[in-house]
Coordinates of C-alpha atoms and ligand atoms in Angstrom, one line a residue:
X1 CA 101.9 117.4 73.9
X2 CA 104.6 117.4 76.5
X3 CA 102.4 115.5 78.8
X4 CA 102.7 112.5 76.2
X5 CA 106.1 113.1 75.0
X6 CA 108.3 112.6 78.0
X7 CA 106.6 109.3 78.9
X8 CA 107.1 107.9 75.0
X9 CA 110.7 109.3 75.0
X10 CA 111.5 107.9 78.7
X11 CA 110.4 104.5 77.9
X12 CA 112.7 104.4 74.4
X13 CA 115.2 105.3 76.4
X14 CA 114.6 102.7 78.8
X15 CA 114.2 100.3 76.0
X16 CA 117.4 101.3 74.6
X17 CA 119.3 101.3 77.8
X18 CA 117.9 97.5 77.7
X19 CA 119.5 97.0 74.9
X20 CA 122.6 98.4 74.9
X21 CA 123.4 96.6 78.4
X22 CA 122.4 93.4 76.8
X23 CA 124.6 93.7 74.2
X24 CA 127.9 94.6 76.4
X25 CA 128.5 90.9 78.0
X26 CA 130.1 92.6 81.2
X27 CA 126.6 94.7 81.8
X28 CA 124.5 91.6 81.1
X29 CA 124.8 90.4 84.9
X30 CA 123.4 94.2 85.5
X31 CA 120.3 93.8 83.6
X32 CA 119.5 90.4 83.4
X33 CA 120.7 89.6 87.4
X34 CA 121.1 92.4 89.3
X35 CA 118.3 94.6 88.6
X36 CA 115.6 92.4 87.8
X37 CA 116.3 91.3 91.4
X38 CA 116.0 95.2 92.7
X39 CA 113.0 95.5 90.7
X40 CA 111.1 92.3 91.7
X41 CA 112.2 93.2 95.6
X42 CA 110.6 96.9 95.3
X43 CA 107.8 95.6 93.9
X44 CA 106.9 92.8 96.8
X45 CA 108.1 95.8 99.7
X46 CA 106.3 98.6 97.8
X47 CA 103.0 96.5 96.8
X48 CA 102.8 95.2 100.6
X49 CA 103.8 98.8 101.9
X50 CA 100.8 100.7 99.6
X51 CA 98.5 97.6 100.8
X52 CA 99.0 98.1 104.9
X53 CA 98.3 101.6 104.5
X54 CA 95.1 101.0 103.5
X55 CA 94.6 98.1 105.4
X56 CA 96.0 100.4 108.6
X57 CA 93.5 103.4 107.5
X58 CA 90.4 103.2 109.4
X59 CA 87.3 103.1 108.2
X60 CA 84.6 103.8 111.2
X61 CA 81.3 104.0 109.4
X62 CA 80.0 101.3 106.4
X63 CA 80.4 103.7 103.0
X64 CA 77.2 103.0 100.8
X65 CA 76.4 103.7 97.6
X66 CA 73.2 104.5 96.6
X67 CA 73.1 101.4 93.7
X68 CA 70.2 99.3 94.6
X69 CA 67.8 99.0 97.4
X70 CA 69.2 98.0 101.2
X71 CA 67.8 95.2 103.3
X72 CA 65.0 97.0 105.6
X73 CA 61.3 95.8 106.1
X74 CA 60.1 92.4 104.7
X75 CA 58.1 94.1 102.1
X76 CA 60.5 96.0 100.7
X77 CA 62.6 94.2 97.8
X78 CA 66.3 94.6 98.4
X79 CA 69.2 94.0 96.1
X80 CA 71.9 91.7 97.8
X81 CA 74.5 92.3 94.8
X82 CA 73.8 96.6 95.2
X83 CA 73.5 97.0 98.5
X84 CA 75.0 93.7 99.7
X85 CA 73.2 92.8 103.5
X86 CA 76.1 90.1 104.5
X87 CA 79.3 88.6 103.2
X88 CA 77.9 86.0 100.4
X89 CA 76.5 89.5 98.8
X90 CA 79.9 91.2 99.3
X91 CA 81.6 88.6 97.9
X92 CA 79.3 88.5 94.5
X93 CA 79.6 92.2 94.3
X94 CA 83.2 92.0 94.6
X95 CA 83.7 89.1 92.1
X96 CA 81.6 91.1 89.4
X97 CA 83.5 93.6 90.1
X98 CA 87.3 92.2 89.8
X99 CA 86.6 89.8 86.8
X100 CA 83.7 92.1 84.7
X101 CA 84.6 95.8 86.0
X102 CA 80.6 96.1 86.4
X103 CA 80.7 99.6 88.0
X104 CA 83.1 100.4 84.6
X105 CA 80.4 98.6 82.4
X106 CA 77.5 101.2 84.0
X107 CA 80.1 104.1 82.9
X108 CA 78.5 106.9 81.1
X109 CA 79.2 109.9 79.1
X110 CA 78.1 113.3 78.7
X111 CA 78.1 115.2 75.6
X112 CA 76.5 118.6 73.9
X113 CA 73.9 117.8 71.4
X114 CA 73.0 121.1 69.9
X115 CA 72.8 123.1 72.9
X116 CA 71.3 119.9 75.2
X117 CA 73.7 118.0 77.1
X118 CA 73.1 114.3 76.7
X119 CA 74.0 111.5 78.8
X120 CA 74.7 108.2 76.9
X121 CA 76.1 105.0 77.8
X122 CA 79.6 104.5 77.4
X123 CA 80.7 100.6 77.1
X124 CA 83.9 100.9 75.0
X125 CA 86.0 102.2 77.1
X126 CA 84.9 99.2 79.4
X127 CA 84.9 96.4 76.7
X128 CA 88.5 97.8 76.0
X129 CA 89.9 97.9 80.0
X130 CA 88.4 94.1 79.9
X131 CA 89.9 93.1 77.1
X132 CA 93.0 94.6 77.8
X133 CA 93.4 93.2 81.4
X134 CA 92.3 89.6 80.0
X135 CA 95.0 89.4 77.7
X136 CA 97.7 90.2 80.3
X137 CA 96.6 88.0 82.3
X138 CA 96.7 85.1 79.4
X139 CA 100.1 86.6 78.5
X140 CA 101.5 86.3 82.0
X141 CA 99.7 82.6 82.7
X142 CA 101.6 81.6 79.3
X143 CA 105.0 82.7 80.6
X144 CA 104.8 81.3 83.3
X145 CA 106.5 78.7 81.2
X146 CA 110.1 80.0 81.2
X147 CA 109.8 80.4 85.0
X148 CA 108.3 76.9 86.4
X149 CA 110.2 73.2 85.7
X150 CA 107.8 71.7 84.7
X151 CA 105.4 73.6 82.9
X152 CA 102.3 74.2 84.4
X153 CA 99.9 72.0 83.3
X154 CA 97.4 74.7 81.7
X155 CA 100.0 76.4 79.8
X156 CA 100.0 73.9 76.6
X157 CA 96.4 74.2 76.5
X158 CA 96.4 77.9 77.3
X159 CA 99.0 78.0 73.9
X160 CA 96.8 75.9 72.0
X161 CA 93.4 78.0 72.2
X162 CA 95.7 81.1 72.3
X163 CA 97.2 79.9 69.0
X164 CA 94.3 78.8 67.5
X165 CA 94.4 80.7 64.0
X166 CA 97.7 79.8 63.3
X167 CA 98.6 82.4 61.9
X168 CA 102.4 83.2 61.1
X169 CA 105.6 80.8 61.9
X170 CA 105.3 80.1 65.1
X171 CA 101.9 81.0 65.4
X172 CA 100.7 84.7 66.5
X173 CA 98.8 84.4 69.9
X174 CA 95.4 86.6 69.6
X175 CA 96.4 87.7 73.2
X176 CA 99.4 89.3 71.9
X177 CA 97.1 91.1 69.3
X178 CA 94.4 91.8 71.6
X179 CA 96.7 93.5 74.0
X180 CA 98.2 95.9 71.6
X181 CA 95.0 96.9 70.1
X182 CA 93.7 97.2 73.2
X183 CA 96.4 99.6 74.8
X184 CA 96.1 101.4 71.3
X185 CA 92.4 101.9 72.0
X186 CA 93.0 103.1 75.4
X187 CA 95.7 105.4 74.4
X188 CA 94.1 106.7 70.9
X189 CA 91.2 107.4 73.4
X190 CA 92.9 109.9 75.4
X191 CA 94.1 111.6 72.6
X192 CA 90.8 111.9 70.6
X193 CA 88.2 112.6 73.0
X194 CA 89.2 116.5 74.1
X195 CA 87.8 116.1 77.4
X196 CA 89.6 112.9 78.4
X197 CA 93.1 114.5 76.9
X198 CA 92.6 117.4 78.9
X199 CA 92.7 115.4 82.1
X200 CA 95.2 113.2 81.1
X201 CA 98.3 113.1 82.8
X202 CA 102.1 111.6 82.1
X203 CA 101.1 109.3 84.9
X204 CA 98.1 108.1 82.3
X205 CA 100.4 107.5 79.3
X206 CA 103.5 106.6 80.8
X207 CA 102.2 102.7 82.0
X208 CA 100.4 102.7 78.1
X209 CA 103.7 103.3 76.2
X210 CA 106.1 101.2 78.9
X211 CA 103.4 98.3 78.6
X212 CA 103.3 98.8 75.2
X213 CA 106.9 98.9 74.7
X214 CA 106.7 94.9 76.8
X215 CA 104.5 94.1 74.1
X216 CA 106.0 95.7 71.4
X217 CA 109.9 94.0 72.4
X218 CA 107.8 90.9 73.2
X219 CA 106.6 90.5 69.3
X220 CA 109.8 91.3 68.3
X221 CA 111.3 88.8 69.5
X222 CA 109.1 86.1 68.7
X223 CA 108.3 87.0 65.8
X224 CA 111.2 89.2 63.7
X225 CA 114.3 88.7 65.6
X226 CA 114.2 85.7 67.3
X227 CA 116.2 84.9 70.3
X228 CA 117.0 81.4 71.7
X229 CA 114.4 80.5 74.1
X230 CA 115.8 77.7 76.2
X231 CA 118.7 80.3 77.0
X232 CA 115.9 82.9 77.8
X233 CA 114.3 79.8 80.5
X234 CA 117.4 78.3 81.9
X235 CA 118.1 82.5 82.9
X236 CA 114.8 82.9 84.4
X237 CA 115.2 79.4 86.1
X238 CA 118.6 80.3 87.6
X239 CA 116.5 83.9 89.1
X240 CA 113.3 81.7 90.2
X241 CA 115.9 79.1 92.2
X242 CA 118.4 82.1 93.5
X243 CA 121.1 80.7 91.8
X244 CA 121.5 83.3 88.6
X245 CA 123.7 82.9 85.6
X246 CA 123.6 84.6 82.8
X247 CA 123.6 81.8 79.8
X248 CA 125.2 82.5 76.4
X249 CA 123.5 83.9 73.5
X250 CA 120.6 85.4 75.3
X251 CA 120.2 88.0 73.0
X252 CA 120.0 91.5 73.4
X253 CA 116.3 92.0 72.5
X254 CA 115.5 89.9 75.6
X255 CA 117.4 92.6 77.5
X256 CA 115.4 95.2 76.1
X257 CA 112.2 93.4 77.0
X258 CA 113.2 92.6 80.7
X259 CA 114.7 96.2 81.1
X260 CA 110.7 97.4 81.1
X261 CA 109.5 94.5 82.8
X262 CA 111.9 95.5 85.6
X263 CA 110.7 99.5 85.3
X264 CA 107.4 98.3 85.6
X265 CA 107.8 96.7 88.4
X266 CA 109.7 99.1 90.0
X267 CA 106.8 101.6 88.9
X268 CA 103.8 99.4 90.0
X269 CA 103.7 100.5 93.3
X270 CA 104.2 103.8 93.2
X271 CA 101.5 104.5 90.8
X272 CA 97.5 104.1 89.8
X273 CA 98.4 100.6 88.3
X274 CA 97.9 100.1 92.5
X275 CA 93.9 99.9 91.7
X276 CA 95.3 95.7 91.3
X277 CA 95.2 95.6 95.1
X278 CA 93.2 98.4 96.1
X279 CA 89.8 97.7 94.8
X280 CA 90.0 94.7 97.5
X281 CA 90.2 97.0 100.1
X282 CA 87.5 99.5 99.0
X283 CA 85.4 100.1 101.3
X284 CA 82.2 101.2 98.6
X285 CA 82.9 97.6 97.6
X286 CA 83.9 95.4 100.3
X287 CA 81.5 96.6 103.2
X288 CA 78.1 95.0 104.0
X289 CA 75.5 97.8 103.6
X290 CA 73.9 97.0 106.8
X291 CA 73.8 100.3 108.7
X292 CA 70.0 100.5 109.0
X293 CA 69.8 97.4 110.9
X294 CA 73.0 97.4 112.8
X295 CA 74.7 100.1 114.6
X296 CA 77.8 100.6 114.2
X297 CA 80.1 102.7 116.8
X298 CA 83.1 104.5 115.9
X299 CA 85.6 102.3 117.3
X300 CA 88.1 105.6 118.3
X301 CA 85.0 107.7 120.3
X302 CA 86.0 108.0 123.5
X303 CA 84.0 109.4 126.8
X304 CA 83.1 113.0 126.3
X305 CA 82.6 115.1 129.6
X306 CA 78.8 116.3 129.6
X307 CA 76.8 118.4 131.1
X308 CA 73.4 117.1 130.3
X309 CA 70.2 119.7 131.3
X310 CA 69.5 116.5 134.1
X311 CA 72.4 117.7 135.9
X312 CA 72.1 120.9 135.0
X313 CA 69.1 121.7 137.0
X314 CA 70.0 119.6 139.3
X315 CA 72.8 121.3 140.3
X316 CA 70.8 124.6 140.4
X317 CA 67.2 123.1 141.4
X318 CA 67.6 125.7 144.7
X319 CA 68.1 128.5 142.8
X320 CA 65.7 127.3 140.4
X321 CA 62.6 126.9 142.5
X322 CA 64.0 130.0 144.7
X323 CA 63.7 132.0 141.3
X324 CA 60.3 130.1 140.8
X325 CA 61.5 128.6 137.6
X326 CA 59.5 125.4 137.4
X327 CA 61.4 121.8 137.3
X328 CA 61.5 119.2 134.9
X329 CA 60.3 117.0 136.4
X330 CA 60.6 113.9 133.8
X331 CA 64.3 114.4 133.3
X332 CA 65.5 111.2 135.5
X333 CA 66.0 108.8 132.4
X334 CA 67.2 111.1 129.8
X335 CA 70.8 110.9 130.6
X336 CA 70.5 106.9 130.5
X337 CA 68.8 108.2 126.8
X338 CA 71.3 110.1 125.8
X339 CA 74.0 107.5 127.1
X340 CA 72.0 104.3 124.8
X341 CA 72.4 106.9 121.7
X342 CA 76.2 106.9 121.3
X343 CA 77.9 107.4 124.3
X344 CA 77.0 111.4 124.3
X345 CA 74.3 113.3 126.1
Ligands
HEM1 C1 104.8 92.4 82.5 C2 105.3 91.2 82.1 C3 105.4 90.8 80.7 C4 104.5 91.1 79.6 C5 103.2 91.9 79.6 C6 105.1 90.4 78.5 C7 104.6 90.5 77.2 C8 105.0 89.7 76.2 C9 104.4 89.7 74.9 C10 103.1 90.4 74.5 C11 105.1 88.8 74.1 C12 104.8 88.5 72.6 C13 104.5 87.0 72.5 C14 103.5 86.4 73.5 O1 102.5 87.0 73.7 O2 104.0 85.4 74.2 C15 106.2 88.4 74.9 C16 107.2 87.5 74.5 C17 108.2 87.1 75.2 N1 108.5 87.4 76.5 FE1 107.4 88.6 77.7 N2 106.2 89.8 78.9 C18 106.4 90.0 80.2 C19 107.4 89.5 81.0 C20 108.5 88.7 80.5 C21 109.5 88.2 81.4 C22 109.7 88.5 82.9 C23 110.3 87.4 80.6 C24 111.5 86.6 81.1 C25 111.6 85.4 81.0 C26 109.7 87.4 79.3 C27 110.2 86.7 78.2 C28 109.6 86.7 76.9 C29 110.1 86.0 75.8 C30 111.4 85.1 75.8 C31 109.3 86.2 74.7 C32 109.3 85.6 73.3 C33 108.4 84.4 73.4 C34 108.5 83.5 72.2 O3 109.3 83.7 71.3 O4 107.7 82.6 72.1 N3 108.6 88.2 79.3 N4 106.2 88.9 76.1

């Protein structure tokens, strides 16, 4: 219970902080200047700091999973999208992968029938991480409208199929819907199923409830407690342009709303919400699966001093023949042998 508790209670309080500096005019260049700043600065640092240590790791050997068929003899049908044999197929695996989350959709689960253990598919939890994700991403595209002068030209049409049912005054995007039924899904999911909740750590919950709590603060304010919009763009303008002021009648709510948006920036990097950038970098995903036809050296060996049998007897071919030990005598090329294999006798 704990596990869940102190990530809900941290991100009220959060919230509430939010508020409560948004309501105090002499705190509002705090939390609407001042630390959206710090956040948005630890974000860019820790995002680029998280990426060049993978990009910095090294990775000697090609990683392969054991998906589909590699490219070997002519007769044998290989999968390029599996078991990719050059960039074009990296690139399709990798595109299925960052806008379907295919290896997600191939997800399974096991459970006890009886006293048989069953392996099923499992899709929900991968139509719910899809749906989720697709709705931030609408959500953030759409306010990209308080922060760019003009508007971007997709935005109006982005509001307009986003709209589209009209429902409420002003209209209730299904993105803002989807989102929070998604997040409920993924949290109620963690809860229900025991085996999920027994791995489940604050680090799972906590980015749930503080993207929730966006959400949540986000409704709010467009749809119960209003606050004036044109103040809430010519404040974002004055962050985008470096030249912040904090207008009048902002509205506390907004305060609340940006206070998370800050924390979870802040957070970003230093949690698993990093999966954004590293599934570019992973090497099951991004690496050609060519190592049958192409060799591939560790970059970092470096000469080993060998003895090989060659100069072994060599260096004891008196004694040897003295002792009557017969001599190799085939033994010139094997060193060259050994040397063609990798370097090592
Ligand atoms: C992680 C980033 C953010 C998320 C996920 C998010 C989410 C949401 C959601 C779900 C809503 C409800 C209505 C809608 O869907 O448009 C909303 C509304 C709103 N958000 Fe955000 N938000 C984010 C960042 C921001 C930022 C940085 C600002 C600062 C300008 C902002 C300002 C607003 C305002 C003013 C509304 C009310 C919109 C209206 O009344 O039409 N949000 N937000």
């Amino acid at each position: 219970m704990a596990k869940m508790l102190y990530p809900f209670l941290i991100v009220v309080a959060l919230a509430l902080v939010g508020y409560a500096g948004g309501s105090l005019p002499a705190l509002q260049v705090v939390f609407g200047i001042i630390i959206p700043y710090i956040a948005m600065a630890a974000f860019v640092a820790g995002f680029a700091y998280r990426m060049l240590g993978w990009v910095r790791s090294p990775v000697p050997f090609r990683i392969t999973t054991t998906a589909g068929q590699q490219r070997s003899l002519p007769w044998i049908k290989a999968n390029n999208l599996e078991a990719p044999a050059n960039k074009l197929g990296v690139l399709g695996r990798m595109a299925l992968e960052v806008l379907l989350f295919r290896s997600l959709f191939r997800n399974t689960s096991a459970g006890l029938r009886g006293k048989r253990l069953l392996f099923g598919e499992e899709k929900l939890l991968w139509a719910g991480g899809l749906l989720f994700h697709y709705s931030f991403l609408v959500i953030i595209l759409r306010h990209t409208r308080f922060f760019l002068d003009p508007v971007p030209f997709f935005v109006p049409w982005l509001q307009a199929v986003d709209g589209f049912f009209q429902v409420g005054v002003p209209a209730m995007y299904i993105t803002t819907a989807t989102i929070l039924v998604a997040l409920l899904f993924l949290f109620a999911r963690r809860v229900v199923m025991p085996q999920i909740r027994y791995i489940s750590l604050p680090a799972d919950y906590f980015p749930l409830f503080l993207i929730l709590g966006i959400g949540t603060t986000g409704v709010l304010m467009r749809h119960f407690f209003r606050v004036d919009i044109e103040a809430v763009k010519e404040l974002a303008l004055s962050l985008v342009v470096l030249q912040p002021r904090i207008p009048a009648n902002v509205g506390p709510l907004f305060f609340a709303h940006l206070a998370l948006v800050s924390s979870l920036l802040v957070y970003f990097p230093l949690s698993k919400l990093m999966h954004m950038g590293g599934i570019f970098l992973s090497p099951t995903r991004n690496l050609t699966n060519d190592n049958r036809r192409r060799r591939h050296v560790n970059p970092w060996n470096y000469p080993v001093p060998t003895h090989s049998y060659a100069e072994w007897q060599e260096e004891f071919k008196e004694k040897l023949e003295m002792a009557g030990i017969p001599l190799d005598e085939d033994l010139d090329h094997k060193p060259e042998m050994a040397a063609a294999r990798g370097g090592h006798a």
